[in-house]
Every structure is written in structure tokens, then in C-alpha cells.
mmCIF file of C-alpha atoms and ligand atoms in Angstrom:
data_model
loop_
_atom_site.group_PDB
_atom_site.id
_atom_site.type_symbol
_atom_site.label_atom_id
_atom_site.label_comp_id
_atom_site.label_asym_id
_atom_site.label_seq_id
_atom_site.Cartn_x
_atom_site.Cartn_y
_atom_site.Cartn_z
ATOM 1 C CA MET D 1 -1.688 15.681 -123.832
ATOM 2 C CA GLY D 2 -0.623 13.862 -127.053
ATOM 3 C CA LEU D 3 -2.078 10.285 -127.805
ATOM 4 C CA GLY D 4 1.089 8.540 -127.225
ATOM 5 C CA SER D 5 2.614 7.059 -123.994
ATOM 6 C CA ALA D 6 5.467 5.302 -122.449
ATOM 7 C CA ALA D 7 3.640 1.884 -122.259
ATOM 8 C CA MET D 8 2.703 2.127 -125.744
ATOM 9 C CA ASN D 9 6.426 3.092 -126.893
ATOM 10 C CA GLU D 10 7.533 0.099 -124.696
ATOM 11 C CA THR D 11 5.140 -2.217 -126.529
ATOM 12 C CA ALA D 12 6.311 -1.044 -129.795
ATOM 13 C CA ARG D 13 9.959 -1.552 -128.951
ATOM 14 C CA LYS D 14 9.231 -4.974 -127.738
ATOM 15 C CA MET D 15 7.557 -6.082 -131.101
ATOM 16 C CA VAL D 16 10.516 -5.154 -133.112
ATOM 17 C CA ALA D 17 13.322 -5.909 -130.506
ATOM 18 C CA PRO D 18 16.824 -6.414 -132.033
ATOM 19 C CA GLY D 19 16.725 -9.828 -133.386
ATOM 20 C CA LYS D 20 12.925 -10.152 -133.374
ATOM 21 C CA GLY D 21 9.861 -9.463 -135.651
ATOM 22 C CA ILE D 22 6.239 -10.323 -136.084
ATOM 23 C CA LEU D 23 4.088 -13.370 -137.247
ATOM 24 C CA ALA D 24 1.205 -12.135 -139.063
ATOM 25 C CA ALA D 25 -1.317 -15.040 -138.519
ATOM 26 C CA ASP D 26 -4.344 -12.961 -139.031
ATOM 27 C CA GLU D 27 -5.518 -14.355 -142.263
ATOM 28 C CA SER D 28 -9.261 -13.713 -142.652
ATOM 29 C CA SER D 29 -11.744 -16.688 -142.873
ATOM 30 C CA GLY D 30 -11.703 -16.264 -146.675
ATOM 31 C CA THR D 31 -7.717 -15.926 -147.064
ATOM 32 C CA ILE D 32 -7.030 -18.974 -144.608
ATOM 33 C CA LYS D 33 -9.414 -21.095 -146.483
ATOM 34 C CA LYS D 34 -7.281 -20.286 -149.690
ATOM 35 C CA ARG D 35 -4.057 -21.288 -147.621
ATOM 36 C CA PHE D 36 -5.519 -24.456 -146.329
ATOM 37 C CA ASP D 37 -6.887 -25.192 -150.008
ATOM 38 C CA THR D 38 -3.126 -25.379 -151.320
ATOM 39 C CA ILE D 39 -2.609 -28.348 -148.857
ATOM 40 C CA GLY D 40 -5.893 -30.038 -149.328
ATOM 41 C CA VAL D 41 -7.420 -29.076 -145.606
ATOM 42 C CA GLU D 42 -10.831 -28.041 -144.814
ATOM 43 C CA SER D 43 -10.829 -24.906 -143.149
ATOM 44 C CA THR D 44 -13.132 -25.359 -139.906
ATOM 45 C CA GLU D 45 -12.895 -23.815 -136.321
ATOM 46 C CA GLU D 46 -10.983 -26.586 -135.329
ATOM 47 C CA SER D 47 -8.387 -26.855 -138.055
ATOM 48 C CA ARG D 48 -7.699 -23.266 -137.743
ATOM 49 C CA ALA D 49 -7.127 -23.362 -134.028
ATOM 50 C CA PHE D 50 -5.124 -26.713 -134.178
ATOM 51 C CA TYR D 51 -2.701 -25.090 -136.884
ATOM 52 C CA ARG D 52 -2.310 -21.691 -135.302
ATOM 53 C CA GLY D 53 -1.861 -23.300 -131.950
ATOM 54 C CA LEU D 54 1.140 -25.337 -133.231
ATOM 55 C CA LEU D 55 2.696 -21.899 -134.313
ATOM 56 C CA PHE D 56 2.162 -20.099 -131.120
ATOM 57 C CA SER D 57 3.288 -22.818 -128.808
ATOM 58 C CA ALA D 58 6.516 -23.750 -130.806
ATOM 59 C CA ASP D 59 9.331 -24.037 -128.542
ATOM 60 C CA GLY D 60 11.752 -21.027 -128.607
ATOM 61 C CA ALA D 61 9.539 -18.966 -131.126
ATOM 62 C CA GLU D 62 9.864 -16.135 -128.604
ATOM 63 C CA ASP D 63 13.559 -15.943 -129.498
ATOM 64 C CA THR D 64 12.636 -14.296 -132.731
ATOM 65 C CA ILE D 65 8.909 -13.520 -132.707
ATOM 66 C CA GLY D 66 8.223 -10.263 -130.378
ATOM 67 C CA GLY D 67 4.330 -10.092 -131.541
ATOM 68 C CA VAL D 68 1.815 -12.144 -133.264
ATOM 69 C CA ILE D 69 -1.087 -10.586 -135.137
ATOM 70 C CA MET D 70 -4.504 -12.590 -134.897
ATOM 71 C CA PHE D 71 -7.993 -12.558 -136.610
ATOM 72 C CA ASP D 72 -10.782 -12.083 -134.178
ATOM 73 C CA GLU D 73 -11.831 -15.612 -134.065
ATOM 74 C CA THR D 74 -8.324 -16.608 -132.980
ATOM 75 C CA LEU D 75 -7.948 -14.212 -130.174
ATOM 76 C CA ARG D 76 -10.865 -15.642 -128.667
ATOM 77 C CA GLN D 77 -9.826 -19.413 -129.060
ATOM 78 C CA SER D 78 -7.429 -21.449 -126.504
ATOM 79 C CA ASP D 79 -5.239 -24.318 -127.041
ATOM 80 C CA ALA D 80 -6.081 -27.909 -126.228
ATOM 81 C CA ASP D 81 -5.541 -27.401 -122.428
ATOM 82 C CA GLY D 82 -7.978 -24.756 -122.680
ATOM 83 C CA ILE D 83 -5.358 -21.940 -122.186
ATOM 84 C CA PRO D 84 -6.326 -18.970 -124.358
ATOM 85 C CA PHE D 85 -4.014 -18.174 -127.053
ATOM 86 C CA VAL D 86 -3.706 -14.674 -125.542
ATOM 87 C CA GLN D 87 -2.167 -16.133 -122.378
ATOM 88 C CA VAL D 88 -0.121 -18.843 -124.362
ATOM 89 C CA LEU D 89 1.411 -15.600 -126.055
ATOM 90 C CA SER D 90 1.788 -13.427 -123.285
ATOM 91 C CA ASP D 91 3.391 -15.914 -120.733
ATOM 92 C CA LYS D 92 6.228 -16.618 -123.551
ATOM 93 C CA GLY D 93 6.627 -12.659 -123.633
ATOM 94 C CA ILE D 94 5.119 -12.510 -127.122
ATOM 95 C CA VAL D 95 2.703 -9.402 -127.520
ATOM 96 C CA PRO D 96 -0.748 -10.368 -128.801
ATOM 97 C CA GLY D 97 -2.095 -8.346 -131.525
ATOM 98 C CA ILE D 98 -5.469 -8.136 -133.695
ATOM 99 C CA LYS D 99 -6.292 -7.410 -136.993
ATOM 100 C CA VAL D 100 -9.238 -4.913 -136.848
ATOM 101 C CA ASP D 101 -9.799 -3.831 -140.617
ATOM 102 C CA LYS D 102 -12.801 -5.301 -142.519
ATOM 103 C CA GLY D 103 -11.010 -5.563 -145.671
ATOM 104 C CA ALA D 104 -10.258 -3.466 -148.734
ATOM 105 C CA LYS D 105 -13.453 -2.332 -150.899
ATOM 106 C CA GLN D 106 -14.030 -1.082 -154.309
ATOM 107 C CA ILE D 107 -13.778 2.605 -154.352
ATOM 108 C CA ALA D 108 -17.134 4.340 -155.582
ATOM 109 C CA GLY D 109 -16.876 5.013 -159.218
ATOM 110 C CA SER D 110 -13.498 3.069 -159.860
ATOM 111 C CA SER D 111 -13.236 -0.587 -160.833
ATOM 112 C CA ASP D 112 -9.472 -1.371 -159.951
ATOM 113 C CA GLU D 113 -8.922 0.774 -156.644
ATOM 114 C CA THR D 114 -9.804 0.204 -153.134
ATOM 115 C CA VAL D 115 -10.354 1.865 -149.859
ATOM 116 C CA THR D 116 -10.095 -0.077 -146.486
ATOM 117 C CA GLU D 117 -13.145 -0.050 -144.466
ATOM 118 C CA GLY D 118 -13.851 -0.846 -140.488
ATOM 119 C CA LEU D 119 -13.996 2.581 -138.731
ATOM 120 C CA ASP D 120 -17.589 2.257 -137.782
ATOM 121 C CA GLY D 121 -17.793 1.063 -134.021
ATOM 122 C CA LEU D 122 -14.020 0.689 -134.089
ATOM 123 C CA ARG D 123 -13.708 2.671 -130.652
ATOM 124 C CA GLU D 124 -16.038 -0.032 -129.008
ATOM 125 C CA ARG D 125 -14.337 -2.976 -130.715
ATOM 126 C CA LEU D 126 -10.732 -1.691 -129.486
ATOM 127 C CA ALA D 127 -11.983 -1.248 -126.026
ATOM 128 C CA GLU D 128 -13.103 -4.916 -126.086
ATOM 129 C CA TYR D 129 -9.899 -6.165 -127.618
ATOM 130 C CA PHE D 130 -7.740 -4.364 -124.853
ATOM 131 C CA LYS D 131 -9.896 -6.145 -122.368
ATOM 132 C CA ILE D 132 -9.059 -9.544 -123.974
ATOM 133 C CA GLY D 133 -5.300 -8.759 -123.815
ATOM 134 C CA ALA D 134 -4.402 -7.286 -127.329
ATOM 135 C CA ARG D 135 -1.626 -4.650 -126.988
ATOM 136 C CA PHE D 136 -1.440 -3.932 -130.920
ATOM 137 C CA ALA D 137 -3.722 -3.669 -133.736
ATOM 138 C CA LYS D 138 -3.228 -3.837 -137.533
ATOM 139 C CA TRP D 139 -5.084 -2.128 -140.457
ATOM 140 C CA ARG D 140 -4.096 -2.947 -144.015
ATOM 141 C CA SER D 141 -4.648 -0.782 -146.936
ATOM 142 C CA VAL D 142 -3.761 -1.870 -150.653
ATOM 143 C CA ILE D 143 -2.405 0.296 -153.345
ATOM 144 C CA GLN D 144 -2.424 -1.139 -156.654
ATOM 145 C CA ILE D 145 0.042 0.050 -159.427
ATOM 146 C CA GLY D 146 -1.357 0.076 -162.828
ATOM 147 C CA ASN D 147 -1.772 2.449 -165.928
ATOM 148 C CA GLU D 148 -3.951 5.165 -164.281
ATOM 149 C CA ILE D 149 -3.387 4.023 -160.779
ATOM 150 C CA PRO D 150 -3.072 4.648 -157.902
ATOM 151 C CA THR D 151 -5.087 8.046 -158.217
ATOM 152 C CA TRP D 152 -4.774 10.936 -155.805
ATOM 153 C CA ASN D 153 -8.257 9.868 -154.391
ATOM 154 C CA GLY D 154 -7.254 6.464 -153.888
ATOM 155 C CA ILE D 155 -3.941 7.238 -151.727
ATOM 156 C CA LYS D 156 -5.634 10.138 -149.906
ATOM 157 C CA SER D 157 -8.520 7.957 -148.929
ATOM 158 C CA ASP D 158 -6.446 5.154 -147.552
ATOM 159 C CA ALA D 159 -4.041 7.357 -145.863
ATOM 160 C CA HIS D 160 -6.977 9.204 -144.130
ATOM 161 C CA ALA D 161 -8.589 6.026 -142.832
ATOM 162 C CA LEU D 162 -5.341 4.858 -141.570
ATOM 163 C CA ALA D 163 -4.760 7.770 -139.594
ATOM 164 C CA ARG D 164 -8.283 7.753 -138.013
ATOM 165 C CA TYR D 165 -7.834 4.111 -137.186
ATOM 166 C CA ALA D 166 -4.251 4.677 -135.794
ATOM 167 C CA ALA D 167 -5.557 7.771 -133.388
ATOM 168 C CA LEU D 168 -8.424 5.503 -132.217
ATOM 169 C CA CYS D 169 -6.009 2.684 -131.290
ATOM 170 C CA GLN D 170 -3.640 4.924 -129.361
ATOM 171 C CA GLU D 171 -6.583 6.442 -127.330
ATOM 172 C CA ALA D 172 -7.250 2.738 -126.423
ATOM 173 C CA GLY D 173 -3.801 2.273 -125.293
ATOM 174 C CA ILE D 174 -3.004 0.033 -128.323
ATOM 175 C CA VAL D 175 -0.227 0.211 -130.541
ATOM 176 C CA PRO D 176 -1.192 0.752 -134.455
ATOM 177 C CA ILE D 177 0.636 -1.082 -137.052
ATOM 178 C CA VAL D 178 0.087 1.204 -140.065
ATOM 179 C CA GLU D 179 0.102 -0.715 -143.183
ATOM 180 C CA PRO D 180 -0.245 0.824 -146.496
ATOM 181 C CA GLU D 181 0.713 -1.951 -148.873
ATOM 182 C CA VAL D 182 1.737 -1.156 -152.456
ATOM 183 C CA LEU D 183 1.140 -4.467 -154.013
ATOM 184 C CA MET D 184 4.022 -6.146 -155.834
ATOM 185 C CA ASN D 185 1.433 -7.375 -158.555
ATOM 186 C CA GLY D 186 2.148 -5.727 -162.321
ATOM 187 C CA ASN D 187 5.023 -5.259 -164.682
ATOM 188 C CA HIS D 188 6.245 -2.036 -163.412
ATOM 189 C CA ASN D 189 9.843 -1.457 -162.484
ATOM 190 C CA ILE D 190 11.451 -0.784 -159.150
ATOM 191 C CA GLU D 191 11.779 3.010 -159.871
ATOM 192 C CA ARG D 192 7.607 3.218 -160.369
ATOM 193 C CA CYS D 193 7.572 1.131 -157.215
ATOM 194 C CA TYR D 194 9.824 3.996 -155.388
ATOM 195 C CA GLU D 195 7.847 6.690 -156.394
ATOM 196 C CA VAL D 196 4.400 5.205 -155.434
ATOM 197 C CA THR D 197 5.725 4.105 -152.053
ATOM 198 C CA ARG D 198 7.149 7.617 -151.365
ATOM 199 C CA LEU D 199 4.054 9.170 -152.111
ATOM 200 C CA THR D 200 1.984 6.595 -150.017
ATOM 201 C CA LEU D 201 4.019 7.173 -147.236
ATOM 202 C CA GLN D 202 4.351 10.534 -147.277
ATOM 203 C CA THR D 203 0.800 11.080 -147.759
ATOM 204 C CA THR D 204 0.035 8.740 -144.753
ATOM 205 C CA PHE D 205 2.498 10.442 -142.274
ATOM 206 C CA ASP D 206 1.079 13.932 -143.347
ATOM 207 C CA GLU D 207 -2.582 12.265 -142.131
ATOM 208 C CA LEU D 208 -1.217 10.520 -139.205
ATOM 209 C CA PHE D 209 0.307 14.219 -138.055
ATOM 210 C CA ASP D 210 -2.938 15.753 -138.755
ATOM 211 C CA ALA D 211 -4.706 13.212 -136.447
ATOM 212 C CA GLY D 212 -2.338 13.556 -133.743
ATOM 213 C CA VAL D 213 -0.912 10.133 -133.804
ATOM 214 C CA ALA D 214 2.364 9.866 -131.939
ATOM 215 C CA PHE D 215 4.963 8.369 -134.175
ATOM 216 C CA ASP D 216 6.615 6.800 -131.162
ATOM 217 C CA SER D 217 3.934 4.702 -130.150
ATOM 218 C CA MET D 218 3.140 2.847 -133.546
ATOM 219 C CA VAL D 219 5.015 0.593 -135.939
ATOM 220 C CA LEU D 220 5.180 0.932 -139.851
ATOM 221 C CA LYS D 221 4.396 -1.826 -141.912
ATOM 222 C CA PRO D 222 5.260 -1.122 -145.665
ATOM 223 C CA ASN D 223 6.006 -2.960 -148.858
ATOM 224 C CA MET D 224 9.633 -2.940 -149.615
ATOM 225 C CA VAL D 225 10.624 -0.974 -152.652
ATOM 226 C CA ILE D 226 10.803 -3.907 -155.273
ATOM 227 C CA SER D 227 9.952 -4.472 -158.879
ATOM 228 C CA GLY D 228 6.617 -5.612 -159.899
ATOM 229 C CA LEU D 229 6.208 -9.423 -160.133
ATOM 230 C CA ASP D 230 5.915 -9.235 -163.959
ATOM 231 C CA ALA D 231 8.821 -7.082 -164.573
ATOM 232 C CA GLU D 232 11.307 -7.725 -167.093
ATOM 233 C CA SER D 233 14.127 -7.481 -164.962
ATOM 234 C CA GLN D 234 14.087 -8.221 -161.377
ATOM 235 C CA ALA D 235 16.221 -5.768 -158.710
ATOM 236 C CA SER D 236 18.765 -7.544 -156.802
ATOM 237 C CA PRO D 237 18.512 -7.744 -152.949
ATOM 238 C CA GLU D 238 21.404 -4.981 -152.462
ATOM 239 C CA GLN D 239 19.353 -2.653 -155.004
ATOM 240 C CA ILE D 240 15.866 -3.594 -152.957
ATOM 241 C CA ALA D 241 17.862 -2.856 -149.714
ATOM 242 C CA GLU D 242 19.226 0.361 -150.981
ATOM 243 C CA MET D 243 16.026 2.067 -152.357
ATOM 244 C CA SER D 244 14.015 0.925 -149.762
ATOM 245 C CA VAL D 245 16.149 2.669 -147.055
ATOM 246 C CA SER D 246 16.608 5.559 -149.256
ATOM 247 C CA CYS D 247 12.781 5.866 -149.785
ATOM 248 C CA PHE D 248 12.042 5.494 -146.071
ATOM 249 C CA ASN D 249 14.800 8.054 -144.981
ATOM 250 C CA GLU D 250 12.872 10.656 -147.021
ATOM 251 C CA VAL D 251 9.627 9.938 -145.571
ATOM 252 C CA VAL D 252 9.351 8.061 -142.378
ATOM 253 C CA PRO D 253 10.184 10.212 -139.307
ATOM 254 C CA ALA D 254 12.597 9.056 -136.952
ATOM 255 C CA SER D 255 10.801 8.616 -133.920
ATOM 256 C CA VAL D 256 8.848 5.720 -135.263
ATOM 257 C CA PRO D 257 10.409 2.785 -133.450
ATOM 258 C CA GLY D 258 10.301 0.139 -136.177
ATOM 259 C CA ILE D 259 9.784 -0.606 -139.647
ATOM 260 C CA ALA D 260 8.324 -4.034 -140.131
ATOM 261 C CA PHE D 261 7.962 -5.524 -143.645
ATOM 262 C CA LEU D 262 5.040 -7.683 -145.118
ATOM 263 C CA SER D 263 6.492 -10.259 -147.532
ATOM 264 C CA GLY D 264 3.677 -9.714 -150.113
ATOM 265 C CA GLY D 265 3.885 -12.531 -152.415
ATOM 266 C CA GLN D 266 8.022 -12.745 -152.014
ATOM 267 C CA THR D 267 9.387 -16.473 -151.573
ATOM 268 C CA GLU D 268 10.316 -17.407 -147.941
ATOM 269 C CA LEU D 269 14.110 -17.169 -149.223
ATOM 270 C CA GLU D 270 13.687 -13.849 -151.074
ATOM 271 C CA ALA D 271 11.964 -11.998 -148.072
ATOM 272 C CA THR D 272 14.770 -13.198 -145.936
ATOM 273 C CA ALA D 273 17.494 -12.334 -148.265
ATOM 274 C CA ASN D 274 16.038 -8.929 -148.905
ATOM 275 C CA LEU D 275 15.708 -8.158 -145.303
ATOM 276 C CA ASN D 276 19.252 -9.315 -144.585
ATOM 277 C CA ALA D 277 20.474 -7.023 -147.183
ATOM 278 C CA MET D 278 18.780 -4.137 -145.475
ATOM 279 C CA ASN D 279 20.494 -4.817 -142.261
ATOM 280 C CA ALA D 280 23.858 -5.556 -143.664
ATOM 281 C CA MET D 281 23.939 -2.126 -145.255
ATOM 282 C CA GLU D 282 26.346 0.585 -144.207
ATOM 283 C CA GLN D 283 23.801 3.357 -144.318
ATOM 284 C CA GLU D 284 22.494 4.496 -141.169
ATOM 285 C CA HIS D 285 18.737 4.287 -140.161
ATOM 286 C CA PRO D 286 17.056 5.484 -136.993
ATOM 287 C CA TRP D 287 14.541 2.703 -136.947
ATOM 288 C CA GLU D 288 14.591 -1.112 -136.633
ATOM 289 C CA LEU D 289 14.227 -2.794 -139.806
ATOM 290 C CA SER D 290 12.186 -5.943 -139.052
ATOM 291 C CA PHE D 291 9.722 -8.392 -140.733
ATOM 292 C CA SER D 292 5.761 -8.924 -140.235
ATOM 293 C CA TYR D 293 5.490 -11.742 -142.315
ATOM 294 C CA GLY D 294 2.541 -13.930 -143.248
ATOM 295 C CA ARG D 295 3.277 -16.153 -146.157
ATOM 296 C CA ALA D 296 7.247 -16.247 -145.664
ATOM 297 C CA LEU D 297 6.997 -17.272 -142.224
ATOM 298 C CA GLN D 298 4.269 -20.093 -142.971
ATOM 299 C CA GLN D 299 4.591 -21.526 -146.572
ATOM 300 C CA SER D 300 7.020 -24.332 -145.208
ATOM 301 C CA ALA D 301 5.300 -25.011 -142.026
ATOM 302 C CA LEU D 302 1.825 -25.368 -143.805
ATOM 303 C CA ALA D 303 3.494 -27.765 -146.432
ATOM 304 C CA ALA D 304 5.206 -29.646 -143.371
ATOM 305 C CA TRP D 305 1.876 -29.897 -141.485
ATOM 306 C CA ARG D 306 -0.813 -31.003 -144.478
ATOM 307 C CA GLY D 307 -3.530 -31.097 -141.777
ATOM 308 C CA ASN D 308 -2.090 -34.105 -140.246
ATOM 309 C CA PRO D 309 -1.871 -34.268 -136.463
ATOM 310 C CA ALA D 310 1.286 -36.345 -136.541
ATOM 311 C CA ASN D 311 3.328 -33.707 -138.539
ATOM 312 C CA ARG D 312 2.840 -31.250 -135.711
ATOM 313 C CA ASP D 313 6.399 -31.366 -134.532
ATOM 314 C CA ALA D 314 7.555 -31.213 -138.250
ATOM 315 C CA ALA D 315 5.380 -28.242 -138.725
ATOM 316 C CA GLN D 316 6.988 -26.483 -135.797
ATOM 317 C CA GLN D 317 10.570 -27.033 -136.914
ATOM 318 C CA ALA D 318 9.545 -25.724 -140.277
ATOM 319 C CA PHE D 319 8.077 -22.534 -138.601
ATOM 320 C CA LEU D 320 10.992 -22.041 -136.192
ATOM 321 C CA HIS D 321 13.697 -22.633 -138.886
ATOM 322 C CA ARG D 322 12.116 -19.458 -140.957
ATOM 323 C CA ALA D 323 11.821 -17.407 -137.859
ATOM 324 C CA ARG D 324 15.470 -18.082 -136.868
ATOM 325 C CA MET D 325 16.577 -17.173 -140.574
ATOM 326 C CA ASN D 326 14.604 -14.038 -140.350
ATOM 327 C CA GLY D 327 16.072 -13.374 -136.826
ATOM 328 C CA LEU D 328 19.462 -13.605 -138.439
ATOM 329 C CA ALA D 329 18.457 -11.242 -141.319
ATOM 330 C CA ARG D 330 17.615 -8.674 -138.439
ATOM 331 C CA SER D 331 21.074 -8.226 -138.029
ATOM 332 C CA GLY D 332 22.560 -8.761 -141.650
ATOM 333 C CA LEU D 333 24.151 -11.965 -140.371
ATOM 334 C CA TRP D 334 22.096 -14.418 -142.728
ATOM 335 C CA ASN D 335 23.676 -15.902 -145.989
ATOM 336 C CA PRO D 336 22.129 -18.984 -148.066
ATOM 337 C CA GLU D 337 24.482 -21.512 -146.031
ATOM 338 C CA CYS D 338 22.681 -20.798 -142.909
ATOM 339 C CA GLU D 339 19.705 -22.499 -144.648
ATOM 340 C CA ASN D 340 21.426 -25.898 -144.295
ATOM 341 C CA ASP D 341 23.421 -25.183 -141.241
ATOM 342 C CA SER D 342 22.343 -28.179 -138.737
ATOM 343 C CA ARG D 343 23.526 -26.002 -135.725
ATOM 344 C CA LEU D 344 20.825 -23.351 -136.663
ATOM 345 C CA ARG D 345 18.144 -26.057 -136.764
HETATM 346 P P1 13P H 401 2.542 -11.403 -146.165
HETATM 347 O O1 13P H 401 3.627 -11.352 -145.513
HETATM 348 O O2 13P H 401 1.977 -12.674 -146.640
HETATM 349 O O3 13P H 401 2.218 -10.267 -147.041
HETATM 350 O O4 13P H 401 1.318 -10.932 -144.952
HETATM 351 C C1 13P H 401 1.598 -10.049 -144.356
HETATM 352 C C2 13P H 401 0.164 -9.248 -143.877
HETATM 353 O O5 13P H 401 -0.024 -9.301 -142.586
HETATM 354 C C3 13P H 401 -0.470 -8.690 -144.839
HETATM 355 O O6 13P H 401 -1.405 -7.850 -144.214
#
């Protein structure tokens, strides 16, 4: 008996169903504080629940959002009427998910490479998360491009941890999102990003295979193949699309139901335009090409909210707008004019 199942395959396909993607709202306490700092809002248990609650309950979010990734605290919180967020989401047909990694920590002997931790006690945590209602999980590893990095030790360590995590998830009946993120930070060109992404994914899938992970019961969450943030010249959406899909065609098994990108520091519009270019391409691909954006789905919503309860509706509209734009990008139907089309608001 393998680790996969028909139920997990169905959940994975629901998360990345045509026209839909995933909202990453699983910022750790430190990260959400940083996001709230940008709008001058104090990060408290109440402010976090209010903000996340407004996203989850936005009317019509279910049209373009198939899954939401939460942080441990949020998975246990409820809306103002006392309805658990897990239920708010499930009632709308949105799959609740949980971030289970404990963050990227410095690798021994290296000042600039990390390995993601969180395997100890994970089996027990997953059993509890399943009981609470989570049906998928996320684990993010971080690969930085630099002069001497990534090293083979760095890539291999993260790939191995991802595989152990994914196998434990499937054993618990939880769909693993496997997220090996090659960071955009740096002045490298898109070709270097291609090479590092290809090696990272190849190594990750080798490890997943060795651990017995069923490819049809998982979702891959990679970076796009893209120029470094400080690179001299920036690749166009068409080049990003072409190189990303070529890279994945080389190393991602066809039985993986979906590839859901992280936005990783792209602006909201860049993340939408790049996803759109991928889905508008002629090139065939066996997996859904979708989104699992954090910042690129939330920046406008945060700015519209600014911690004022009176701005709840405006923040919801800002979030729904981005969700709809990315929903269009799922089938290559977005163009810049859609941003101002009142029928799409
Ligand atoms: P960004 O889209 O902001 O990169 O966040 C996605 C995510 O979940 C990173 O782990």
C-alpha cells in the first residue's frame, strides 16, 4: 500500500481546481507583525483574528480560492459569532490548511544557508491538526542564491526534510504542500535561477520518491524561474513563463495535480501577469498552474484596512479583486485592462 489515497488526490485537485488557487495566510507571529507594522497596526491576537476573519469571510472568495493556509493560532480561532475559522472555510467549500514547519534555521558551519526544522513530534501534531479539520499542510524550505551557495549539502538537507514531512502528512491523510523556495534576493540572472530551481526540484522529487510519497496526493509550491531582484535586466512575463514551464517539464512528475506558485516578493501585478503568461502559453503541461500567494493577495487588502474596523468592507473588496484577477490568470484570460473593469469588481 502506498501513502497516497483517492481522498487526498481529490483534496489536492480541489485546492488547485480550474480558476482557483490558494490564499497563504499562514504568516508566523513575527512575519504578521512585520506586515502590520507597514500599516501601523499593533499585532495582537484580536487584530490578527479580525484581519484574517475578514479575508476568510469575504463573500465570493470561494469562487477563486480553493484552499487557505493558516498558522497554528488561526486554526484554533473563531469569527465574531464564535464559528471556528475552519468551519467558516469548509462551509464555503474552501479546504483548510496548516503551516507545520518551524522555520528556516542556520545550517551548522554555514552563515548564509538554512535548513527548515520541525520534524520532531510532527506525527502527533498532524494527528491533532487533522482532528481540528486541516486537510492539507505546508512546509517551506529556503534556498538562497549567492556566490558559493546553494551548496549540495544545503539542497540535499532541505530536500530530505521536505520528503520526511510529506510522508508523515500522507500517513495522516493530509495533503502536503511541498515548498522549496529559491529566493529572488540577489543580482543573479534568470538562467542561474533556472539552474538552481531545476537542481532543487530534481533533488526534492528524488527524496520524495525514496520516502514513498505519492505524487498524485501532493501539491508543489515553487518559485517562478525569474531574474534576481537586483539583476541588471529583468526578464519579461513571457520569458518567465517559458523558462518556468520548461524547467518544470524537466523535473516535475506528470501525476502531481498542481503547481501553485508563491509570490516571493513580486508585486501584486507582476505575480498576476506572470501567472497569466504561463497559462496563456501554447506549451502543453500536465499539471494545473496555479497560485498560493501571500503578499500578492494581501498587500492591497492590508493597505485598505489599516486596522480600522470601518474599512472591513473595503479590505474585503481589495482582496476579492486580487483573487479574481488571479482567477482569470489561471486560464490566461487576464490583461491589464481587467484591473479597471468595473464589471470585474
Ligand atoms: P508569498 O506569496 O508572500 O511569497 O507567500 C507565500 C508563502 O506561503 C511563502 O511560504
